Coordinates of C-alpha atoms and ligand atoms in Angstrom, one line a residue:
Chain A
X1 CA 141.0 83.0 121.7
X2 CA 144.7 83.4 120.6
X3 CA 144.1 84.0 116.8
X4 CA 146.1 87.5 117.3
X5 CA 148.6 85.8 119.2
X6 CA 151.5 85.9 116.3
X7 CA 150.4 89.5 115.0
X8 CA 149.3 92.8 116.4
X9 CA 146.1 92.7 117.4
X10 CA 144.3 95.2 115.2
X11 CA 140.6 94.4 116.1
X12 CA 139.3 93.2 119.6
X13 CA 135.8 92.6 120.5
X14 CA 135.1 92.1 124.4
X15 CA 132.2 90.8 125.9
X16 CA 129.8 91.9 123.1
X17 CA 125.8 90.8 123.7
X18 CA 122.9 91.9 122.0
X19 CA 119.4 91.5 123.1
X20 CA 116.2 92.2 121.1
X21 CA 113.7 93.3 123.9
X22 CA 113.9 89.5 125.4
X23 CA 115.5 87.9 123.0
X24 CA 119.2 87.6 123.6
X25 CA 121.0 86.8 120.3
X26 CA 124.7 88.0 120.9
X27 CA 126.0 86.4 124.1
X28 CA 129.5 88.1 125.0
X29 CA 131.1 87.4 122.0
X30 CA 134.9 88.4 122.5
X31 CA 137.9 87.6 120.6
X32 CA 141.0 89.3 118.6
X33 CA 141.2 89.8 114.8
X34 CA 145.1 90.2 114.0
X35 CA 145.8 93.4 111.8
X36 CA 145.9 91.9 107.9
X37 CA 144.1 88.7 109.2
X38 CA 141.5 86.9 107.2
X39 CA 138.8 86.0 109.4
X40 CA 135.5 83.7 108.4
X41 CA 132.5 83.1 111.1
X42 CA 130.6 80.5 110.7
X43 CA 127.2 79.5 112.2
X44 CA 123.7 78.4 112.1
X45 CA 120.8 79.8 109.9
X46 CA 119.4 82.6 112.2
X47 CA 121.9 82.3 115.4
X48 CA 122.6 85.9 114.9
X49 CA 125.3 86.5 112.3
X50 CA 123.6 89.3 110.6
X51 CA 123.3 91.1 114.3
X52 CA 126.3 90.3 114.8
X53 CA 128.0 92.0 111.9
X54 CA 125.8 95.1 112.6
X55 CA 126.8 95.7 116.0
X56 CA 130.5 95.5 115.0
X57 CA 129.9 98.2 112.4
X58 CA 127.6 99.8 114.8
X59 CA 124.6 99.9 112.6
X60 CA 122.8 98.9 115.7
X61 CA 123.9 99.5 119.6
X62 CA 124.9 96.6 121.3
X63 CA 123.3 95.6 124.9
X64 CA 126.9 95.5 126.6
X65 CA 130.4 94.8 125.2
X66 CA 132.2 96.9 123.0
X67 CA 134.8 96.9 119.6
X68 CA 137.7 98.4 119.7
X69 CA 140.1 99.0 116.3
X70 CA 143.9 99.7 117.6
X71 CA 142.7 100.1 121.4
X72 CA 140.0 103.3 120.6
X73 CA 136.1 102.2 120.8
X74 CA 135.0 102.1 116.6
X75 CA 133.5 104.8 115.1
X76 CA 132.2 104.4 111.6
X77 CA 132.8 108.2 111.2
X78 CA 136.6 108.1 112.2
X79 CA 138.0 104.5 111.0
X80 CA 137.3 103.0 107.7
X81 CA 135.1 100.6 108.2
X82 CA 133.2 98.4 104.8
X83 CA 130.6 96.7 105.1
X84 CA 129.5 93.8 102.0
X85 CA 126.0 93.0 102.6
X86 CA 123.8 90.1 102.0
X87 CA 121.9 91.8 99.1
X88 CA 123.7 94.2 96.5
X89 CA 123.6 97.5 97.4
X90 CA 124.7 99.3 94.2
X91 CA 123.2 102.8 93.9
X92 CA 121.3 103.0 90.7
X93 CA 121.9 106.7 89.4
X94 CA 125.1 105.7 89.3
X95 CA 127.6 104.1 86.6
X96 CA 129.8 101.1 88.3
X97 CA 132.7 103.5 88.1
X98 CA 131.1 105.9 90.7
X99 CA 129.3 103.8 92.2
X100 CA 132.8 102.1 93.4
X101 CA 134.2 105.2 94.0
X102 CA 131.5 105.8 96.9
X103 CA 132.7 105.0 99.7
X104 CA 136.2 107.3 99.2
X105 CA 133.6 109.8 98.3
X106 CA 132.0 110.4 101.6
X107 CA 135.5 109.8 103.2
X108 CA 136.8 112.6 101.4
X109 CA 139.8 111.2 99.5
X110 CA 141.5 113.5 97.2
X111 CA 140.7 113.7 93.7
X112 CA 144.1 112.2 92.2
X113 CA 144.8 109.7 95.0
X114 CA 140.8 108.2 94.2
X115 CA 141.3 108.2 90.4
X116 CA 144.6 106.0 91.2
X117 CA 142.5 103.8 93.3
X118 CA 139.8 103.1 91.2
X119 CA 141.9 102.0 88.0
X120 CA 143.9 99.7 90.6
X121 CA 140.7 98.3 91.4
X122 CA 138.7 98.4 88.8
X123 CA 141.3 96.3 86.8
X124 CA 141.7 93.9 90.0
X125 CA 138.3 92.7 89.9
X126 CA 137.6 92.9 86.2
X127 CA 135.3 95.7 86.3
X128 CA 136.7 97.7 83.6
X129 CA 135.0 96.8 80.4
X130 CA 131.9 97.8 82.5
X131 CA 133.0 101.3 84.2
X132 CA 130.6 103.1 82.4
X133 CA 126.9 101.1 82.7
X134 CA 124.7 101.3 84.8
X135 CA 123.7 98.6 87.8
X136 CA 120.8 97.8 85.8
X137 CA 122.8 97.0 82.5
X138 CA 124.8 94.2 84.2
X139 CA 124.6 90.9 85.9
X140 CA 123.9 90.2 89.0
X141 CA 126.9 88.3 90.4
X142 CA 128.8 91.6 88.8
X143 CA 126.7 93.8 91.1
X144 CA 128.2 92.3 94.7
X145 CA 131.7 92.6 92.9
X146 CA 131.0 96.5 92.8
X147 CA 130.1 96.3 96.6
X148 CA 133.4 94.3 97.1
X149 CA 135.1 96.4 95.4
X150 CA 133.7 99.4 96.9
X151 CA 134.8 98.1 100.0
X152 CA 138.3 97.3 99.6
X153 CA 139.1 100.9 97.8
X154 CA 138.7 102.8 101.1
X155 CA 141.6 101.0 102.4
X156 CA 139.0 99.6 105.6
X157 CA 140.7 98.7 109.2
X158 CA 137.9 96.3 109.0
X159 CA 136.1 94.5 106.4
X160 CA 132.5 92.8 106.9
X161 CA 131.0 90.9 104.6
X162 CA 127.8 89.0 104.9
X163 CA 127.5 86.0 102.7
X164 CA 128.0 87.9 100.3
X165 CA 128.2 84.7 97.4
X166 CA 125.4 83.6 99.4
X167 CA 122.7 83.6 96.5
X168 CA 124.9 82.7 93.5
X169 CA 125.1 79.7 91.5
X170 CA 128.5 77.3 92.7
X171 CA 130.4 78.2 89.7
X172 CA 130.3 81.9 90.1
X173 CA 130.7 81.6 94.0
X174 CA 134.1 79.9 93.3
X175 CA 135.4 82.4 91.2
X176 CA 134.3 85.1 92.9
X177 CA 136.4 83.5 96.0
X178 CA 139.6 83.4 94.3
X179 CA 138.9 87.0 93.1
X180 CA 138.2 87.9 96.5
X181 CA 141.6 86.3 98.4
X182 CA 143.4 87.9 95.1
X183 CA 142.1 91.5 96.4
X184 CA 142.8 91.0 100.0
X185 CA 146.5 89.6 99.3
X186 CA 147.2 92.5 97.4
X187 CA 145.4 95.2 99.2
X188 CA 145.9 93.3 102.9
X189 CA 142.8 94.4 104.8
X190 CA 141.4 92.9 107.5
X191 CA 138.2 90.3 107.1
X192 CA 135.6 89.3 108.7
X193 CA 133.8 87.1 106.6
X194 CA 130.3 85.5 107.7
X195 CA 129.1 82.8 106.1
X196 CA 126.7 79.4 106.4
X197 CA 129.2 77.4 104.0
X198 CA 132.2 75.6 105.6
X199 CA 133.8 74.4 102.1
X200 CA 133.5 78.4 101.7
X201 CA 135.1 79.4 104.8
X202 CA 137.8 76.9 104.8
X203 CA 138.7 78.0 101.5
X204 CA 139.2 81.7 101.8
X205 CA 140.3 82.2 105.6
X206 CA 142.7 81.4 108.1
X207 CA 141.1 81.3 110.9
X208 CA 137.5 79.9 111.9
X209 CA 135.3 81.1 114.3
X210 CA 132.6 78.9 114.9
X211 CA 129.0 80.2 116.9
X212 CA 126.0 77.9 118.3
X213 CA 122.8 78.0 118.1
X214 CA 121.1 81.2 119.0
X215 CA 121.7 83.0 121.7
X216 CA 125.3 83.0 119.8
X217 CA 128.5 82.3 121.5
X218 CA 131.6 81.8 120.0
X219 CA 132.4 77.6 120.7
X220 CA 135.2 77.0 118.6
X221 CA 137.9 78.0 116.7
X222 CA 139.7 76.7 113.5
X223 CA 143.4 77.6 111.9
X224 CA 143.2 77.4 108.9
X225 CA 146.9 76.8 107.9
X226 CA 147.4 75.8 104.2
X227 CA 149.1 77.2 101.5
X228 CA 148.2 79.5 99.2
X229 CA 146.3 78.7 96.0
X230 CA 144.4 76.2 98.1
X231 CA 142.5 73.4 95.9
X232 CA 139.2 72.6 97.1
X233 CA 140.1 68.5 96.7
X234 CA 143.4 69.2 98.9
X235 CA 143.4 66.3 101.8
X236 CA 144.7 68.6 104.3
X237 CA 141.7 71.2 103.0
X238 CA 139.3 68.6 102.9
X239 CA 140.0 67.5 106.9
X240 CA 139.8 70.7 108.0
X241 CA 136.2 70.7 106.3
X242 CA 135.3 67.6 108.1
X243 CA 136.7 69.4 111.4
X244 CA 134.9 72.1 111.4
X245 CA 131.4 70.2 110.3
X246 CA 132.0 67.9 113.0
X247 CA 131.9 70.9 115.2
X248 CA 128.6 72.7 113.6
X249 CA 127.3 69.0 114.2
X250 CA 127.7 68.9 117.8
X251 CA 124.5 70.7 118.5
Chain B
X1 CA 116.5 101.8 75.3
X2 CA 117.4 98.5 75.2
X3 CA 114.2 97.1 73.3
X4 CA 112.9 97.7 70.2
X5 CA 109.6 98.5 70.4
X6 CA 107.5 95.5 68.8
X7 CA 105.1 97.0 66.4
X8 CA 101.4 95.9 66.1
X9 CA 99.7 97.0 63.4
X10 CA 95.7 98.1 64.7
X11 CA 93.0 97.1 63.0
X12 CA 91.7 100.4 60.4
X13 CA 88.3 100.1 62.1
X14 CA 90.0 100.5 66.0
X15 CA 91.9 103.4 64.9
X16 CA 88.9 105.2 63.6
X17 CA 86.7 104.5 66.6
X18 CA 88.3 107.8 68.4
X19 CA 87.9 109.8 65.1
X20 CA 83.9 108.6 64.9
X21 CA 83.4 109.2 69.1
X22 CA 84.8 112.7 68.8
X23 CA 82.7 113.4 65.0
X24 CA 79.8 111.8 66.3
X25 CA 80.0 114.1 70.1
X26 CA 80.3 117.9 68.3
X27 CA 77.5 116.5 65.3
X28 CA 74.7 115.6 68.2
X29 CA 76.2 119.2 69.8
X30 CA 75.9 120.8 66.7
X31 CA 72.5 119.5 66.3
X32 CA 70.7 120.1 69.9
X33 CA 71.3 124.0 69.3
X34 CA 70.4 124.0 65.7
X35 CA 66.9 122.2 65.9
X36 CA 66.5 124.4 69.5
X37 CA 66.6 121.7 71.5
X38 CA 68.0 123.2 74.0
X39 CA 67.8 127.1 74.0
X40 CA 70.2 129.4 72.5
X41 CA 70.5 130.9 75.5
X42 CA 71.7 127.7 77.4
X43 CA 74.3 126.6 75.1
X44 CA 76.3 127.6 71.8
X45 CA 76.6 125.8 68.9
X46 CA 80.3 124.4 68.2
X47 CA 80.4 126.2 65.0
X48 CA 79.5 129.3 67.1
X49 CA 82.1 128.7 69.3
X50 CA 85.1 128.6 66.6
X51 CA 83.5 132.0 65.2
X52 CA 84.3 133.5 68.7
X53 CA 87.4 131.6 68.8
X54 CA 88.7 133.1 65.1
X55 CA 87.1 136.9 66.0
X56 CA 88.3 136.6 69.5
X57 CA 92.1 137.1 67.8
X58 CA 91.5 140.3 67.0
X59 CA 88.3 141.4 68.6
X60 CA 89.0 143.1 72.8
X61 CA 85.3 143.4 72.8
X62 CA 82.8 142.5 74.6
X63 CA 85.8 141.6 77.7
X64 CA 88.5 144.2 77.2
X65 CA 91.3 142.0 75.8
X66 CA 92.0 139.3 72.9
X67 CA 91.9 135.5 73.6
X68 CA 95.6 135.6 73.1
X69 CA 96.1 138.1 76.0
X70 CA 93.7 136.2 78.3
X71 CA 95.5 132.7 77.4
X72 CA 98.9 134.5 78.5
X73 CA 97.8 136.1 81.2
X74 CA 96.3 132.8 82.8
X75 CA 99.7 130.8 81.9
X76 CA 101.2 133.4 83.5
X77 CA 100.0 133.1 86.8
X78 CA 99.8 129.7 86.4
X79 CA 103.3 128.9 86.3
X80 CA 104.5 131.8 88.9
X81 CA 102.2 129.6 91.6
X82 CA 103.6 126.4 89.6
X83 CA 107.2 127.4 90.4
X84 CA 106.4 128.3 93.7
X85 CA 104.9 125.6 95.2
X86 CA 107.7 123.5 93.4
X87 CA 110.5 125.6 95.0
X88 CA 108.6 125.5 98.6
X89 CA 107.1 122.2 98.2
X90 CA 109.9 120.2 96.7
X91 CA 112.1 120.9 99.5
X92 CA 110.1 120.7 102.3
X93 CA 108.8 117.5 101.1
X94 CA 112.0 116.1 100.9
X95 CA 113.6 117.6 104.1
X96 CA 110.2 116.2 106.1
X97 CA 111.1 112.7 105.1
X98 CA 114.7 112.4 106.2
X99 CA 115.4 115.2 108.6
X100 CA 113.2 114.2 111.9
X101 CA 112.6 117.3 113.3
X102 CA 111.6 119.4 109.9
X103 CA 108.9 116.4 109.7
X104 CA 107.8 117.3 113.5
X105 CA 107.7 121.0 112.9
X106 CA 106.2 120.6 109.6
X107 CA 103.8 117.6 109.3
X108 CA 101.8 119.2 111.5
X109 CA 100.8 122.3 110.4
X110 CA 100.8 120.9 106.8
X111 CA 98.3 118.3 107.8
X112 CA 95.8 120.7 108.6
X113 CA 96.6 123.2 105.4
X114 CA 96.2 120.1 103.1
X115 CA 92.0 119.5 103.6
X116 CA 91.2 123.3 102.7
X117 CA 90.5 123.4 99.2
X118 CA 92.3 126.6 97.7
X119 CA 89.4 128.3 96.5
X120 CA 88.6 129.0 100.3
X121 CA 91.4 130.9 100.8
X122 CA 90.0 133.9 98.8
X123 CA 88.1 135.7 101.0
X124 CA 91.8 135.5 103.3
X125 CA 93.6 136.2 100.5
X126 CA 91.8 139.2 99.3
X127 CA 92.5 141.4 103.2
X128 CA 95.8 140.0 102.6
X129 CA 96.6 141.0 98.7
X130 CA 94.0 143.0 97.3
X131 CA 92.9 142.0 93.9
X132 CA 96.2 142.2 92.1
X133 CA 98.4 139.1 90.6
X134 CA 99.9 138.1 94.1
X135 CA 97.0 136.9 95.4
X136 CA 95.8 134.5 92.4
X137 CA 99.4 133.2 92.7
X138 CA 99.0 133.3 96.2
X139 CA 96.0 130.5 95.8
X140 CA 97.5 128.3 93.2
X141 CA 100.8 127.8 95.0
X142 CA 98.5 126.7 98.2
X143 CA 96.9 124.2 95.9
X144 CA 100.2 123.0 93.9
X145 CA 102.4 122.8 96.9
X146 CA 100.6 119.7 98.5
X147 CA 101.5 116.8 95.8
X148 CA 104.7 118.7 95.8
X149 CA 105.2 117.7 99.8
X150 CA 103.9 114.3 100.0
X151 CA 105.5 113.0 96.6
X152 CA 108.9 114.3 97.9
X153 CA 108.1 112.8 101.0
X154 CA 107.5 109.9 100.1
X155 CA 109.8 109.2 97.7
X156 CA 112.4 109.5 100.4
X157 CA 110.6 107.1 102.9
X158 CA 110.6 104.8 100.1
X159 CA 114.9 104.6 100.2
X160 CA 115.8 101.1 100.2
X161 CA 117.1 101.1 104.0
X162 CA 119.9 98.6 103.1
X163 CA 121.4 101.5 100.7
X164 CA 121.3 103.9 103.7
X165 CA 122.8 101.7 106.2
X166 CA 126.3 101.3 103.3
X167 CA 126.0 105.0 103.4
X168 CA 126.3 104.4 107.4
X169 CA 129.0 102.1 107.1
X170 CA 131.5 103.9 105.5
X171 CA 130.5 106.8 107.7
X172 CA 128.3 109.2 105.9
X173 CA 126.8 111.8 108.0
X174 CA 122.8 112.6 107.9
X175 CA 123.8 115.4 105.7
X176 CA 125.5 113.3 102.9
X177 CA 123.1 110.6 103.2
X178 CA 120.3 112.8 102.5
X179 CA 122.5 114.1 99.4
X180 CA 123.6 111.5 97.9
X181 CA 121.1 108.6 98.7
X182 CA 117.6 110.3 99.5
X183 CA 117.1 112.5 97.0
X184 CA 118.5 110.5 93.8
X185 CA 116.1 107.8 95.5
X186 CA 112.9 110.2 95.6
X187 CA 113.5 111.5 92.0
X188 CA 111.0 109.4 89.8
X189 CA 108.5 110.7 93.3
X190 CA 109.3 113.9 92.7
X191 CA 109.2 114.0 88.8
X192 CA 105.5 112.3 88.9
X193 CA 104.3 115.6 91.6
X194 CA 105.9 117.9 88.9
X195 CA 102.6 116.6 86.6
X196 CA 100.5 116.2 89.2
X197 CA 101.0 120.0 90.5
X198 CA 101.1 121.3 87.4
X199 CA 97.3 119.8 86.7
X200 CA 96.5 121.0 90.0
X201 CA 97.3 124.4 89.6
X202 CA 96.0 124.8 86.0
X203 CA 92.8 123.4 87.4
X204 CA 92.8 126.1 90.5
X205 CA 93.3 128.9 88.0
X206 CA 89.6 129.6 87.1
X207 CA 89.2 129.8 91.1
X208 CA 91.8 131.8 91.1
X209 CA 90.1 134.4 88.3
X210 CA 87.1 134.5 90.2
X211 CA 88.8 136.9 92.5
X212 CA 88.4 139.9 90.6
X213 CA 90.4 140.3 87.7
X214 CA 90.8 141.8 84.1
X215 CA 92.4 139.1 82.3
X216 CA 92.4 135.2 82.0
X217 CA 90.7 132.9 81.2
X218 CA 88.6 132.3 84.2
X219 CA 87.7 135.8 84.0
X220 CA 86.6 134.9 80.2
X221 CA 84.5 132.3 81.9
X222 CA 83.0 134.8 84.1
X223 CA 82.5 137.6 81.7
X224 CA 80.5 135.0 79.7
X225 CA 78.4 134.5 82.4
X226 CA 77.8 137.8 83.3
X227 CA 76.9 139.4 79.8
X228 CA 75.1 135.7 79.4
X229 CA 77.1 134.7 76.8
X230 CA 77.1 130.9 76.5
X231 CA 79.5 130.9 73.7
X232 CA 82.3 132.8 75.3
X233 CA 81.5 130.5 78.4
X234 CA 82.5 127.8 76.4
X235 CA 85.2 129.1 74.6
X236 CA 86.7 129.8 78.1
X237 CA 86.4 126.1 78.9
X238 CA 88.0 125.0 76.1
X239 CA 90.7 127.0 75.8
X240 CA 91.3 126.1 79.7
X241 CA 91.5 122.3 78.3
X242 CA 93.3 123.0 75.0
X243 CA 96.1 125.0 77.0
X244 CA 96.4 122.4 79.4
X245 CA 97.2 119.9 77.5
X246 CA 99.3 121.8 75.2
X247 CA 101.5 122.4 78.7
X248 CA 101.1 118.9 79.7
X249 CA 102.7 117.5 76.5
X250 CA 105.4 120.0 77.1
X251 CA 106.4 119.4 80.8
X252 CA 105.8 115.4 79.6
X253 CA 109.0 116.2 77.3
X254 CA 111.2 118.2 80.0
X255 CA 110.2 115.0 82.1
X256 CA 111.4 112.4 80.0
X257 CA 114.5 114.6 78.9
X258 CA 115.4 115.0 82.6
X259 CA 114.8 111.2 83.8
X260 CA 116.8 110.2 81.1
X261 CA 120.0 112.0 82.1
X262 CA 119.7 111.5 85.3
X263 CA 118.6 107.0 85.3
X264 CA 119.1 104.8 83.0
Ligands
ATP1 N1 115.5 94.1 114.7 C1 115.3 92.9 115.3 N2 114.3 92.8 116.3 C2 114.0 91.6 116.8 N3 114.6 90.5 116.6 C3 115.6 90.5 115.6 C4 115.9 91.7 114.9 N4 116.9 91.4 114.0 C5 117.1 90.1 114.1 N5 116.4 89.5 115.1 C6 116.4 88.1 115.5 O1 117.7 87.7 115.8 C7 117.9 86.4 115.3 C8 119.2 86.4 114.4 O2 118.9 87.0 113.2 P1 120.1 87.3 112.1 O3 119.4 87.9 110.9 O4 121.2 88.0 112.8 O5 120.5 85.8 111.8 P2 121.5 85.3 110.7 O6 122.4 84.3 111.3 O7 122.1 86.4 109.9 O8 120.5 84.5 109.7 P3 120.8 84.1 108.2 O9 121.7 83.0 108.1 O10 119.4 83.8 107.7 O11 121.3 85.3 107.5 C9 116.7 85.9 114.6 O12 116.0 85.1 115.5 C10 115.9 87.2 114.4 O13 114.5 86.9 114.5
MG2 MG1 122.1 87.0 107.9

């Protein structure tokens, strides 16, 4: 995999495999995510994308292989590392204000430097009519925006995110994905976004990785070299999208 | 609150069904002792009983103190083994479900406190603390501290894991997970053992009394007993159930008070 080639490589992952008792799932998975690089992985339902994504962010241990961010093994304690799950995970004794604030809570960020944060934010994704209510006062579509925005304020070497538009309505998905490439051209973090839907992926990233079937492997790899905004009924967008299906078909 | 209430208007006859059921209870009481029934000797009279109450006010005889000193007295040590086995159990409870090794260490022992009922640690208790205040508090905290634990508990093994595992990802340690996830989590666990307890303990008090003692109401109870006095018997009784729900209404308001500050 050469995605890194033209930048620094910020993130790599080497030989990474993950067995369940018999099961193998991850099958040394390596490649290079470049430092400010948008990232989408695509694959089949249940080939292991959720493993995957927690044994980069070493929620679970992995069988063998390892990820390193700038050449050290990762450690969720020592670099900032976000994680956007599949389901919203907004803390409900908390108003959306703190509940974005969270993550630079528990990293310790000083007081002034956080409050200058959180109005950058807040305003960036539109969260600031709502500061003040509580998760169970607002949509849900507005709850994953907290958890997005939650995970861009700690300034992460590395951002996960799990379908996260996975269970919304089309509408909402697309803007939320403009919203989304808004925040990561301003606040240029690194992405690794995992998703089931290649119109999706083609649309946010710049590069595609592409797993099989379970045990997961990474076969392919897509650049994803359009222009930004990108319009969803672009020929050159719509090819790609073809490409990349015609690989998912393949087996 | 985000809903209005929707009013129904009960039906005149439902609402006077409660009203009837309690008239109808104290007249076929009332009734029983005057037509001798049942003897005298057996069981007082309401009307009896609400002479006692209003000459108990002022009146230490036959006991050696006035209602008002045995109702304080009781709530008294009530609430010191109330606090107690709030301040012990609330903690432990909640430490048991997060920090592995306090459940190992504790669980244990805890599991085979829980089955003994309070009352028999009196004989225990009495070598230990004499006959004094201690040891009544001594065996209402034993009883109150057990919903205390396994509310606490687990209301922190009911965390939603995925919240835990964000905690993880932006590198909490156990510490701050426990801080900031666990317990908010466990709250509405731990605010429904804070009722729970505080029946328990108010419950255990008359066991309590029976250890020797000069004041309370249990020891109203037993006085009445002893100088076979069914009225003052039942004044005891009632003024155990009066008092109790005068505290449950109160704790009821701290409760919603509390929650509401806290979740919305
Ligand atoms: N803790 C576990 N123990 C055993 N097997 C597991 C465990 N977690 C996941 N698996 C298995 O690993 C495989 C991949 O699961 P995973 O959730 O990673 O897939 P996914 O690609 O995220 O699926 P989806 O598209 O539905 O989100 C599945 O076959 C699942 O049964
Ligand atoms: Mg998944």
């Amino acid at each position: 995999m050469d995605g890194g080639k033209t930048r620094k490589a910020k993130i790599e992952v080497r030989n990474l495999t993950k067995r369940f008792g018999d099961l193998l799932v991850l099958d040394q998975i390596s490649f290079d995510v470049g430092e400010g690089e948008f990232l989408s992985i695509v694959g089949p339902t249940g080939c292991g994308k959720t493993t995957f994504l927690n044994t980069l962010s070493k929620l679970i241990p992995s069988t063998a292989g390892d990820i390193f961010i700038d050449g050290e093994v990762a450690d969720p304690k020592k670099h900032h590392l976000s994680f956007v799950f599949q389901e919203p995970t907004c803390l409900p004794w908390r108003t959306v204000r703190e509940n974005v604030a969270y993550g630079m809570e528990v990293k310790r960020v000083p007081k002034a430097e956080m409050e200058k944060k959180l109005n950058q934010i807040m305003s960036l994704v539109g969260l600031a009519d709502c500061a003040d209510l509580y998760p169970n006062q607002i949509s849900a579509s507005m709850l994953q925006r907290i958890a997005v925005a939650r995970a861009f304020a700690v300034n992460p070497d590395l951002l996960l995110m799990d379908e996260p538009y996975g269970q919304l309505d089309v509408k909402l998905r697309y803007y939320l994905e403009d919203e989304l490439v808004r925040l990561w051209e301003q606040l240029k973090s690194t992405v690794i976004f995992v998703t089931h839907n290649i119109e999706e992926a083609v649309y946010v990233s710049e590069r595609i990785l592409i797993l099989s079937n379970k045990p997961a492997k990474v076969k392919a790899e897509v650049k994803v070299d359009l222009p930004r905004p990108r319009s969803l009924i672009d020929p050159r967008l719509v090819e790609i999208r073809k490409e990349v299906t015609e690989l998912i078909r393949w087996w | 609150m985000a809903y209005e209430q929707v009013k129904v208007k009960t039906p005149l006859i439902l609402r006077l069904l409660p009203v009837l059921s309690v008239l109808a209870f104290f007249g076929a009481w009332q009734m029983v002792v005057d037509r001798e029934i049942v003897p005298s000797t057996m069981l007082a009279s309401p009307i009896q009983i609400f002479q006692l109450f209003l000459v108990k006010w002022t009146e230490v005889n036959p006991d050696g103190a006035l209602l008002s000193q045995h109702i304080w007295t009781s709530v008294q040590e009530a609430f010191a083994g109330y606090l107690l086995a709030l301040l012990v159990g609330i903690p432990l409870g909640l430490a048991m479900g997060w920090f592995v090794v306090v459940e190992g260490l504790g669980r244990p022992i805890f599991e085979m406190i829980r089955p003994i009922p309070p009352v028999a640690w009196i004989p225990l208790v009495i070598f230990w603390f004499g006959i004094g205040i201690s040891g009544k508090i001594f065996i209402i905290w034993i009883g109150g501290i057990v919903p205390c634990v396994i509310n606490s508990y687990e209301g922190v093994r009911m965390t939603n894991p995925t919240l835990v595992q964000m905690a993880r990802t932006y590198g909490a340690t156990d510490w701050q997970i426990f801080k900031q996830i666990c317990i908010p989590s466990a709250l509405p666990m731990v605010f429904g053992a804070l009722q729970i307890a505080l029946a328990l303990c108010w419950t255990n008090l008359v066991a309590a009394e029976l250890l020797a003692a000069d004041r309370g109401l249990g020891f109203l109870i037993t006085m009445g007993r002893k100088l076979a006095l069914p009225d003052m018997v039942l004044l005891g009784m009632i003024m155990i159930g009066l008092t109790g729900v005068v505290i449950g209404i109160i704790i009821n308001y701290f409760e919603k008070k509390l929650l509401a500050g806290i979740r919305r």
